[in-house]
Coordinates of C-alpha atoms in Angstrom, one line a residue:
G24 CA 30.4 20.3 40.7
A25 CA 30.9 23.9 41.7
A26 CA 33.3 24.6 44.5
A27 CA 31.5 25.4 47.8
P28 CA 32.0 29.0 48.7
A29 CA 34.8 29.6 51.2
P30 CA 33.6 30.4 54.7
A31 CA 33.3 34.1 55.4
G32 CA 35.0 35.9 58.3
L33 CA 33.8 35.0 61.8
G34 CA 32.7 37.1 64.7
L35 CA 33.7 36.6 68.4
R36 CA 30.7 35.2 70.3
L37 CA 32.1 34.2 73.7
C38 CA 35.4 34.4 75.5
L39 CA 36.2 31.9 78.4
G40 CA 39.0 31.4 80.8
G41 CA 41.4 34.2 81.0
W42 CA 44.5 34.7 83.1
G43 CA 43.2 33.2 86.3
S44 CA 41.7 29.8 85.3
L45 CA 43.8 28.4 82.5
V46 CA 47.6 28.1 82.8
N47 CA 49.5 27.7 79.6
P48 CA 46.7 25.9 77.8
T49 CA 47.8 23.3 75.2
G50 CA 44.7 21.7 73.7
V51 CA 40.9 22.0 73.2
A52 CA 38.2 19.6 72.0
A53 CA 34.4 19.7 71.6
C54 CA 32.2 16.8 72.6
P55 CA 30.4 15.9 69.3
G56 CA 26.9 15.8 70.7
S57 CA 26.6 17.9 73.9
G58 CA 28.3 21.2 73.2
L59 CA 30.7 20.6 76.1
L60 CA 34.3 21.7 75.6
A61 CA 37.4 20.0 77.2
V62 CA 40.6 22.1 77.7
A63 CA 44.0 20.8 78.6
H64 CA 46.3 23.1 80.5
D65 CA 49.1 23.2 83.1
G66 CA 47.1 24.1 86.2
K67 CA 46.5 22.1 89.4
K68 CA 43.7 20.1 87.7
R69 CA 44.8 19.7 84.1
I70 CA 41.4 19.2 82.4
H71 CA 38.6 21.7 82.5
V72 CA 35.1 20.9 81.1
F73 CA 33.0 23.9 80.0
G74 CA 29.3 23.9 79.3
P75 CA 27.9 25.6 76.1
S76 CA 27.2 28.8 78.0
G77 CA 30.9 29.0 79.1
F78 CA 30.5 27.9 82.7
C79 CA 33.2 25.6 84.0
L80 CA 31.3 22.4 85.0
R81 CA 34.2 20.3 86.3
R82 CA 37.9 20.0 86.7
F83 CA 40.0 16.8 86.9
G84 CA 43.4 15.3 86.1
E85 CA 45.5 16.2 89.1
R86 CA 49.1 17.1 88.7
G87 CA 51.0 14.1 90.2
D88 CA 52.4 10.6 89.9
A89 CA 49.4 8.4 90.5
G90 CA 48.1 6.3 87.6
N91 CA 45.3 8.7 86.7
D92 CA 47.2 11.9 87.3
I93 CA 48.3 14.0 84.4
K94 CA 51.9 15.2 84.4
Y95 CA 52.0 17.4 81.3
P96 CA 49.0 17.4 78.9
L97 CA 49.9 18.2 75.3
D98 CA 46.5 17.7 73.7
V99 CA 43.0 16.5 74.3
T100 CA 40.1 15.0 72.3
V101 CA 36.6 13.9 73.1
T102 CA 35.2 10.6 71.6
S103 CA 31.6 10.3 70.3
D104 CA 30.9 7.9 73.2
G105 CA 31.8 10.7 75.7
H106 CA 35.3 10.0 76.9
V107 CA 38.1 12.6 77.3
V108 CA 41.4 11.4 75.9
V109 CA 44.7 13.2 76.8
T110 CA 48.3 12.9 75.6
D111 CA 50.6 13.1 78.6
G112 CA 54.1 14.2 77.6
G113 CA 55.2 13.9 81.2
D114 CA 55.1 10.1 81.2
C115 CA 54.7 9.5 77.5
S116 CA 51.2 8.0 77.8
V117 CA 47.7 8.4 76.5
K118 CA 45.0 8.6 79.2
A119 CA 41.2 8.3 78.9
F120 CA 38.7 9.6 81.4
D121 CA 34.9 9.7 81.6
F122 CA 33.2 13.0 81.8
E123 CA 33.1 12.7 85.6
G124 CA 36.9 12.7 85.6
R125 CA 37.3 9.0 86.5
G126 CA 40.4 7.5 84.7
V127 CA 39.3 4.5 82.6
L128 CA 42.4 3.6 80.6
A129 CA 46.1 4.5 80.4
V130 CA 48.1 3.4 77.3
R131 CA 51.9 3.3 77.3
E132 CA 52.5 1.4 74.1
G133 CA 56.2 2.3 73.8
F134 CA 55.4 5.9 72.8
C135 CA 58.4 8.3 72.6
L136 CA 56.4 11.5 72.9
P137 CA 52.7 11.3 72.1
W138 CA 51.5 14.7 71.2
G139 CA 48.4 15.5 69.1
L140 CA 45.2 13.5 68.9
D141 CA 41.8 13.6 67.4
A142 CA 38.8 11.1 67.5
T143 CA 37.1 9.5 64.5
P144 CA 33.3 9.1 64.4
K145 CA 33.8 5.5 65.6
S146 CA 35.6 6.7 68.8
E147 CA 39.0 5.5 67.5
V148 CA 41.8 7.9 68.3
I149 CA 44.4 9.1 65.7
L150 CA 47.5 10.1 67.5
T151 CA 50.9 11.6 66.6
D152 CA 54.2 10.6 68.2
S153 CA 56.4 13.7 67.7
E154 CA 59.7 12.1 68.6
A155 CA 59.2 8.8 66.8
G156 CA 57.7 10.5 63.7
M157 CA 54.7 8.1 63.8
L158 CA 51.0 8.3 63.3
Y159 CA 49.0 5.8 65.3
R160 CA 45.4 4.5 65.3
L161 CA 44.3 3.6 68.8
T162 CA 41.1 1.4 69.1
A163 CA 39.7 0.8 72.6
D164 CA 36.5 0.0 74.5
F165 CA 36.6 3.0 76.7
Q166 CA 33.5 1.9 78.7
R167 CA 35.3 -1.2 79.8
G168 CA 38.8 0.3 79.9
E169 CA 40.2 -2.2 77.3
L170 CA 42.8 -1.3 74.7
K171 CA 42.0 -3.4 71.6
K172 CA 44.6 -2.2 69.1
C173 CA 47.3 0.4 68.7
Q174 CA 48.7 0.3 65.2
V175 CA 51.2 2.6 63.3
I176 CA 49.4 3.9 60.3
R177 CA 52.1 6.2 59.0
S178 CA 55.8 6.5 59.8
R179 CA 58.8 8.6 58.8
L180 CA 57.1 11.9 59.6
V181 CA 59.1 14.9 60.8
S182 CA 58.1 15.9 64.4
P183 CA 54.3 15.5 63.8
R184 CA 52.3 17.4 66.3
A185 CA 48.8 18.6 65.7
V186 CA 46.4 16.2 63.8
A187 CA 42.8 16.3 62.7
V188 CA 40.4 13.8 61.2
C189 CA 37.7 14.8 58.7
Q190 CA 34.5 13.4 60.2
T191 CA 32.9 12.9 56.8
S192 CA 35.7 11.6 54.5
G193 CA 38.1 10.2 57.0
A194 CA 41.0 12.2 55.6
V195 CA 43.7 13.0 58.1
V196 CA 45.8 16.2 58.3
V197 CA 49.0 16.5 60.2
I198 CA 51.3 19.5 61.0
E199 CA 55.0 18.6 61.0
H200 CA 57.6 20.9 62.7
L201 CA 60.7 21.1 60.6
K202 CA 64.1 21.9 62.0
A203 CA 65.5 25.4 61.5
R204 CA 68.3 26.1 59.1
G205 CA 70.4 28.9 60.5
P206 CA 69.1 31.3 63.1
S207 CA 65.4 31.1 62.2
K208 CA 62.7 29.5 64.3
G209 CA 62.1 26.6 61.9
S210 CA 59.0 26.1 59.9
T211 CA 55.9 23.9 59.6
R212 CA 54.5 21.6 56.9
V213 CA 50.9 20.7 56.5
K214 CA 50.3 17.1 55.2
I215 CA 47.0 15.7 54.1
F216 CA 46.3 11.9 53.9
S217 CA 43.3 10.1 52.5
A218 CA 41.3 7.8 54.7
E219 CA 43.5 5.0 53.3
M220 CA 46.6 7.0 54.5
D221 CA 47.8 7.9 51.0
L222 CA 49.5 11.3 50.8
I223 CA 47.1 13.6 48.8
G224 CA 48.6 17.0 49.5
Q225 CA 51.3 18.9 51.3
M226 CA 52.6 22.4 51.7
D227 CA 55.5 23.8 53.8
S228 CA 56.0 27.3 55.1
F229 CA 58.2 28.1 52.1
G230 CA 55.6 26.9 49.6
L231 CA 52.9 28.8 51.4
N232 CA 55.1 31.8 51.4
L233 CA 55.1 31.8 47.6
I234 CA 51.3 32.1 47.5
F235 CA 50.5 34.0 50.7
P236 CA 51.6 37.4 51.9
S237 CA 53.2 36.3 55.1
R238 CA 55.2 33.5 56.6
I239 CA 53.0 30.9 58.2
Y240 CA 53.9 28.9 61.3
A241 CA 50.9 26.5 61.9
T242 CA 50.3 25.3 65.4
A243 CA 46.8 23.7 65.3
V244 CA 44.6 22.2 62.6
A245 CA 40.9 21.2 62.1
F246 CA 38.5 20.3 59.4
D247 CA 35.3 22.3 59.1
K248 CA 32.1 20.4 58.2
E249 CA 32.6 21.0 54.5
G250 CA 36.0 19.2 54.8
R251 CA 38.2 22.3 54.4
V252 CA 41.5 22.4 56.3
I253 CA 41.7 25.2 58.9
V254 CA 45.0 26.1 60.6
T255 CA 46.1 28.6 63.3
D256 CA 49.1 30.7 62.4
V257 CA 51.1 32.2 65.3
C258 CA 53.1 34.5 63.0
S259 CA 50.2 36.5 61.8
Q260 CA 48.1 35.7 64.9
A261 CA 45.3 34.4 62.6
V262 CA 43.1 31.5 61.7
I263 CA 43.3 30.6 58.0
C264 CA 41.3 28.3 55.7
L265 CA 43.5 26.4 53.3
G266 CA 40.6 24.8 51.4
K267 CA 39.6 21.2 50.7
P268 CA 42.3 18.6 50.0
E269 CA 41.6 18.6 46.3
E270 CA 41.9 22.5 46.0
F271 CA 44.7 22.7 48.6
P272 CA 46.0 25.3 49.2
I273 CA 43.9 28.3 48.9
F274 CA 44.3 31.2 51.3
N275 CA 41.3 32.6 53.1
P276 CA 41.8 34.3 56.6
L277 CA 38.8 33.6 58.8
I278 CA 40.0 35.5 61.9
S279 CA 42.7 38.1 61.5
H280 CA 42.6 40.1 64.7
G281 CA 42.0 39.6 68.4
L282 CA 44.3 36.6 68.8
S283 CA 47.7 36.7 70.4
Y284 CA 49.1 33.1 70.3
P285 CA 46.5 30.6 69.0
V286 CA 47.5 27.0 69.8
G287 CA 44.2 25.0 69.6
L288 CA 41.3 24.7 67.3
T289 CA 38.0 22.8 67.2
Y290 CA 34.5 23.0 65.7
M291 CA 31.4 22.5 67.8
A292 CA 28.3 20.7 66.6
N293 CA 26.6 24.0 65.9
D294 CA 29.5 25.0 63.6
S295 CA 31.0 27.5 66.0
L296 CA 34.8 27.7 65.7
V297 CA 36.7 27.5 69.0
V298 CA 40.2 28.9 69.2
L299 CA 42.5 28.3 72.2
D300 CA 44.7 31.3 72.8
S301 CA 47.7 30.6 75.0
G302 CA 48.8 34.3 74.7
D303 CA 46.0 35.5 77.0
H304 CA 45.1 32.0 78.4
S305 CA 41.5 32.1 76.9
I306 CA 39.1 30.1 74.8
K307 CA 37.4 32.2 72.1
V308 CA 34.3 31.0 70.4
Y309 CA 33.4 32.4 66.9
S310 CA 30.4 32.1 64.8
S311 CA 29.7 33.3 61.2

């Protein structure tokens, strides 16, 4: 069949947060059905939930040492059954909350440094462990607060951080952070796996450099509803579409101005693209 046309450039529709309310934000996720957005950051209450109009509805996840407190949130996702799941780098755990902010589950399955996570349509959570170089699938009954299974689905990755699951095909994309050779900052590599966890495509900063005009350092990743891989690039302060796994990589900048340090990315049910910008501590919502 003919290739679907690449998405056109996007326009800014809404800007939330700003300097006062979000402190060093690290992750953003959209609730599949409701249009709510959950944001993880380093403030007094670590999780903020925003409504579709941009109003902050609630804040929870106190900074502290109690079981349901959050020491240092690295990423957040929202399951289709309405639970907010957070990776806590402070005590190397994964914590789940309902939308009222009540803690329902904390998982400490011998993680070294749980980092990125994304939810599947079945409310399973795909999770990276940056220090162990692992990718996990976590299955739980969040309503009852029961962990069912936490299995390694891929190992021997290099500092995997951001991860995204394609809601239609089940493909998984991971961003690895490679060590620097010499004085440079290091580089990143984008790896795509099929639903069965076979490697179907990869491209590092060097390879992307051969095709694209500038060096790419990818910090966040998402799939759009057509199954294309979208990344944030902090070098060019841009959001770039790399295409579908089978055509990977193409180069199509979706947002090329107005961002300062994009670190999070998610799509809402209405196909708006949400970018978390830690440069000015804001959430920017774009639509085509």
